[in-house]
Structure formats: C-alpha cells, structure tokens
Coordinates of C-alpha atoms in Angstrom, one line a residue:
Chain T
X1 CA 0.0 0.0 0.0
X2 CA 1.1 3.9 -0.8
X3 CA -0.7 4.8 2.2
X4 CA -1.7 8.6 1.8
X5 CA -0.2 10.4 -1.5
X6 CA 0.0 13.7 -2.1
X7 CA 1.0 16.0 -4.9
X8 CA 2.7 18.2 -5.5
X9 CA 5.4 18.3 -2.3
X10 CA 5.8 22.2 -3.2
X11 CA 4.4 24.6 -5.3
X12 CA 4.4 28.7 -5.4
X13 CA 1.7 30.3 -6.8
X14 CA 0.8 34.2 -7.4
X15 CA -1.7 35.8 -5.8
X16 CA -5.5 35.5 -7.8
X17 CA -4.0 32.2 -9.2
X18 CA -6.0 28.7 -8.8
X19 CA -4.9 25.1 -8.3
X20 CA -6.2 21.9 -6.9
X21 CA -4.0 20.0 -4.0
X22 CA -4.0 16.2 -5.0
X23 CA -4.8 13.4 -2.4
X24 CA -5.5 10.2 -2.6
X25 CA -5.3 7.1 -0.8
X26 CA -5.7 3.2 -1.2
X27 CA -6.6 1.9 2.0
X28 CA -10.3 2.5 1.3
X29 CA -10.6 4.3 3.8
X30 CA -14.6 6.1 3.9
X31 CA -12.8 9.3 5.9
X32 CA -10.8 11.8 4.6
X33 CA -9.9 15.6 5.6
X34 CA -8.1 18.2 5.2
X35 CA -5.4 20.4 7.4
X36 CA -3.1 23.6 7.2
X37 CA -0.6 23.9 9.4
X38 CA 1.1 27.2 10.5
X39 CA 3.6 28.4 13.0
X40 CA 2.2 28.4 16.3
X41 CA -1.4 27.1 15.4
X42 CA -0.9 23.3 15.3
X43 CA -3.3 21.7 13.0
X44 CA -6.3 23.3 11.7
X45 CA -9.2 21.6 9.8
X46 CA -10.6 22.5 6.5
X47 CA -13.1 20.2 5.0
X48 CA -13.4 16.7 5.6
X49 CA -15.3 13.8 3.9
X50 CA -17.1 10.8 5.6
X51 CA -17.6 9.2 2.2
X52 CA -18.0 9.6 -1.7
X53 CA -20.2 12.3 -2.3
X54 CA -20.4 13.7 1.3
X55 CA -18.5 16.9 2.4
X56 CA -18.8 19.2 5.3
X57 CA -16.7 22.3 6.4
X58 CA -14.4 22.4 8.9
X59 CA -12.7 25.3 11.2
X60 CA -11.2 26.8 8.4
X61 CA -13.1 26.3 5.1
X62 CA -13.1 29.9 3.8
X63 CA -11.4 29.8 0.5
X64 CA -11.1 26.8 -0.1
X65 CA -13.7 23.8 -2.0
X66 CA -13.8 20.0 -1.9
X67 CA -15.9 17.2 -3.7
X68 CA -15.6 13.3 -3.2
X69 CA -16.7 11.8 -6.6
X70 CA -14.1 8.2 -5.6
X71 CA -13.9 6.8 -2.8
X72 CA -10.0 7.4 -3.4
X73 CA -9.2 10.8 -3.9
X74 CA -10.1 13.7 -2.0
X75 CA -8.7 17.4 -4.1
X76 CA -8.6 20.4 -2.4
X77 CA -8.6 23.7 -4.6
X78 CA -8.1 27.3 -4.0
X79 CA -9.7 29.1 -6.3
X80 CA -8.3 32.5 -6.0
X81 CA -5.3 32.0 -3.8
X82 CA -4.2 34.9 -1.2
X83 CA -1.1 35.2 0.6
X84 CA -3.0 33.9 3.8
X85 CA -3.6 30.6 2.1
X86 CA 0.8 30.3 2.0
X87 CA 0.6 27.2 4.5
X88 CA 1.5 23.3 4.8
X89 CA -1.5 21.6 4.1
X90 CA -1.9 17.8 5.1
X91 CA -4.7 15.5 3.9
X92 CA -5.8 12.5 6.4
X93 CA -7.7 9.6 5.9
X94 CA -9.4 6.7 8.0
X95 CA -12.0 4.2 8.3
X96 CA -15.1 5.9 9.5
X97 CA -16.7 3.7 12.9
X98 CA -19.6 5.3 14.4
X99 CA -18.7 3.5 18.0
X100 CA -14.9 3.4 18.2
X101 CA -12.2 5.7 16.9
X102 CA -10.3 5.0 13.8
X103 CA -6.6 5.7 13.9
X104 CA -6.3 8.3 11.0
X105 CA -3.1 8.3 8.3
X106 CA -1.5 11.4 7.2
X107 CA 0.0 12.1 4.1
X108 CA 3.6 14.1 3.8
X109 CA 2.4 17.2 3.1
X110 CA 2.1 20.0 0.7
X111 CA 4.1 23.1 0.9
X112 CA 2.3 26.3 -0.8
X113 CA 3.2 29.3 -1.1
X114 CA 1.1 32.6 -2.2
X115 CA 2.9 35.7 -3.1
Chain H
X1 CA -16.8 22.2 21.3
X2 CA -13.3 21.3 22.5
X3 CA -9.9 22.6 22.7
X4 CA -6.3 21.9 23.3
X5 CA -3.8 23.5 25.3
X6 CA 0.1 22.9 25.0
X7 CA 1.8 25.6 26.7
X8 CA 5.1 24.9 26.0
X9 CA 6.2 25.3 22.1
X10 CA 9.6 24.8 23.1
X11 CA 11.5 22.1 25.5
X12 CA 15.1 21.9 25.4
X13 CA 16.2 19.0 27.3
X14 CA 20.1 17.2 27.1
X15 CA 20.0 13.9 25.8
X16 CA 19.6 10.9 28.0
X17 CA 17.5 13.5 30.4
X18 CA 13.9 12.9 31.2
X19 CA 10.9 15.0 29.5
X20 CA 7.9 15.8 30.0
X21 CA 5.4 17.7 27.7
X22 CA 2.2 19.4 28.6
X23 CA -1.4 18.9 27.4
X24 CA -4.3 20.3 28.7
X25 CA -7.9 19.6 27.3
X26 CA -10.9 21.4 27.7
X27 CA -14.7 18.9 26.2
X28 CA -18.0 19.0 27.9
X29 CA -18.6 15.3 26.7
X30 CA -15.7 12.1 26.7
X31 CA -12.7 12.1 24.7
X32 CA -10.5 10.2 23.1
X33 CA -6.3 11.8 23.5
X34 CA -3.8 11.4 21.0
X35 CA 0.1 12.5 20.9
X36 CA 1.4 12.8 17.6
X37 CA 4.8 13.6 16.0
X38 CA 5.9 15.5 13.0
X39 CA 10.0 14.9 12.8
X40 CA 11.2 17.2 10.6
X41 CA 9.7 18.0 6.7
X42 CA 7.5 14.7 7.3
X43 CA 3.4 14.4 8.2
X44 CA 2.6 13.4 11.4
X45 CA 2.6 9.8 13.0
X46 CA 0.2 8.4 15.4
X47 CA 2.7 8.5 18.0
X48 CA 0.2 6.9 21.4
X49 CA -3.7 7.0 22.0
X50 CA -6.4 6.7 25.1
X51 CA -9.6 5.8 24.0
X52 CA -10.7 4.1 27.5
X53 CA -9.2 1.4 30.0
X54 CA -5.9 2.2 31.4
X55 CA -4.9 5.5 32.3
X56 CA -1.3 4.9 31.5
X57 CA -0.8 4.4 27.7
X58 CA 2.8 3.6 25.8
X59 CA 4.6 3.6 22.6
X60 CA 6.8 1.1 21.3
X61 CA 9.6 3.9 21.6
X62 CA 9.7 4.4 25.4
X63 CA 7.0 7.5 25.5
X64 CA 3.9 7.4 27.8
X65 CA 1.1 9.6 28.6
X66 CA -1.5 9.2 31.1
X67 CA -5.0 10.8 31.4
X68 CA -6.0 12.3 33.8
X69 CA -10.0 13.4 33.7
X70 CA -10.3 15.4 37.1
X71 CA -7.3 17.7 35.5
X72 CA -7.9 17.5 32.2
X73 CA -4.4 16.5 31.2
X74 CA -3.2 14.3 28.8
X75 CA 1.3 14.7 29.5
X76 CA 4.0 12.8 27.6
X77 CA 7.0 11.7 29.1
X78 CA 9.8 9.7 28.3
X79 CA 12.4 9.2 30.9
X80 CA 15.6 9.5 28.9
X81 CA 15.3 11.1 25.1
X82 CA 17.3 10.2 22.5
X83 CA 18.7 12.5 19.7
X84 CA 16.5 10.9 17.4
X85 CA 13.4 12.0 19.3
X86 CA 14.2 15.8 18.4
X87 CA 10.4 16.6 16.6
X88 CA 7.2 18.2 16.8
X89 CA 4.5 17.1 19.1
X90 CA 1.4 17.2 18.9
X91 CA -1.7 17.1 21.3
X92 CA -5.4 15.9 20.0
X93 CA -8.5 15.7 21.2
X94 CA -11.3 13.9 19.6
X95 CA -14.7 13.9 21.1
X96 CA -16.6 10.2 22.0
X97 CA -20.0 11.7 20.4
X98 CA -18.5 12.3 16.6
X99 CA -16.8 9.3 16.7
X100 CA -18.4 8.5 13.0
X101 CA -16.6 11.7 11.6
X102 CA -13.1 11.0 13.5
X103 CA -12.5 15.2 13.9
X104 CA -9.7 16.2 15.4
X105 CA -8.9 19.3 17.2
X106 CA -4.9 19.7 17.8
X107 CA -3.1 21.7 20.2
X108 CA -0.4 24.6 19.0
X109 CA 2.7 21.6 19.0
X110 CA 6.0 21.6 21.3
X111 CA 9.1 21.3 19.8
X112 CA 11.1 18.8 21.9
X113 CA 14.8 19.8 20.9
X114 CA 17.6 17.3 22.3
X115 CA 20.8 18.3 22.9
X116 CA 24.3 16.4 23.0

C-alpha cells in the first residue's frame, strides 16, 4: 500500500491564481480531511469527507472547496489563492466507525506558497 | 466544542534526560487523547492513543502519557530522550460523540529539541 499520497510536495503560486491540492489514498478508507498547518497554530481543519459524495466544512473552510466523486481521492482547490492561504497543508484519511475511533493516516504534506 | 492547550512550544532537554510535555484539554462530553509527531519536513505519525481502560498508555519507543480526567491532562514523558526524538509534538483531542466523523482538534505543538 502507498498509504496517503500527495501532490505536488511544493508549489508557489501568485496571488488571484488557482490550483487543486492532490490526495489520494488506497486503503479504502470512507474518511478523509483536510489540514493547514502554521507556526504556532498546530493543525487546523478544513473540510473533511465521511464518504463519496459527502462533504462538510471544517474550522477553516473559507477559500477553499472540496468534492468526493471516488472513494479514493479527496482534491482540495483554491480558487483565487491569497497570501493567507501560503501554509503546509496535510490530507488524512481513516475508516469511518460510528462507535470506536479509527486511527487516522497522514499524508507528507504540501508546501504552498502565495505571493 | 473542545480545545487543546500545550503551553510549552519549546523544551530543550540534554540527551539521555527525562521530558515531559504538557497537554491540557478542555470537552463538555468524553474524549479520546492522542500524541502525535511530526520529525522534521514529514506528516505526522500516530505516536500513542487513550480511548478508554488504562490511564497509562505507551509507545513502542519508550513514550507514555497518562490521562487524567479530574485535571484535564493528557502529559508525555519519556524518561531518557534520545537524539532521534528531536520533533514536533502534537496534542489531540477527539470527542466520543463524533466518533463516525473521527475530527480532530490539535493543540499549538511543542518542539522537543535534544541536545548532546
């Protein structure tokens, strides 16, 4: 198994420019998410998915937009990036138990930076 | 809603010297307590969890943490680092009612830097 992928490791964009962070996983796992990391905030949640075709927001969605359509792959796009999107952002991913807690994989992380 | 509170971002600590770093929760319903660690430009790794039973929970790399509900604290220690533990750590709390979503709310991260 790859575990969690995710591409690309870095990328630099310009300010009012779009792109789509890639992640996917083939554990078949029904739970995925979405994190930013920043200095001196830990990890913050974006979006996250429960399954294919079912998103919700989480602390930090603003600017940012998700869709499940596989079961595998989970993008994250920005589609007018601003310098307060420049962040590592992390995609996770688990099996989803309604009565126990799943131990959730991360991937190695994206590096973007807006200027 | 819950929250996480590490309030050291920082430990020093010569190697072969005991550590211990802080976590303080804050959930008006159960939790489950997680440390993770982030060693350097990697993700993080499930590092030890509580999700009920013993208090005392361990790694397979000498860490433990116990919980502690009447405080609220969730501390790692390890009684003699290595240089190889040098990383981030991170505290998480995840609440026993959302269980199906698996959310996780971290805590800022301590950097646990071990000296020669």
């Amino acid at each position: 198994n790859a575990g969690v992928t995710q591409t690309p490791k870095f990328q630099v964009l310009k300010t009012g420019q779009s792109m789509t962070l890639q992640c996917a996983q083939d554990m078949n796992h029904e739970y995925m998410s979405w994190y930013r990391q920043d200095p001196g905030m830990g990890l913050r949640l974006i979006h996250y998915s429960v399954g294919a075709g079912i998103t919700d927001q989480g602390e930090v969605p603003n600017g940012y937009n998700v869709s499940r359509s596989t079961t595998e792959d989970f993008p994250l796009r920005l589609l007018s990036a601003a310098p307060s999107q420049t962040s590592v952002y992390f995609c996770a991913s688990s099996y989803s138990g309604l009565s126990s807690y799943n131990e959730q994989f991360f991937g190695p992380g994206t590096r973007l930076t807006v200027l | 809603a819950q929250s996480v509170t590490q309030l050291d971002s920082q430990v020093p600590v010569f190697e072969e010297a005991p550590v211990e770093l802080r976590c303080n929760y804050s959930s008006s319903v159960s939790v489950y307590l997680f440390w993770y660690v982030q060693y350097p430009n990697q993700g993080l790794q499930l590092l030890l969890k509580y999700l009920s039973g013993s208090t005392l929970v361990e790694s397979i790399n000498g860490f433990e943490a116990e919980f502690n509900k009447s405080q609220t604290s969730f501390h790692l220690r390890k009684p003699s680092v290595h240089i190889s533990d040098t990383a981030e750590y991170f505290c998480a709390v995840s609440d026993q009612v959302s269980g199906a979503t698996n959310k996780l709310i971290f805590g800022t991260g301590t950097l646990l830097a071990v000296q020669p």
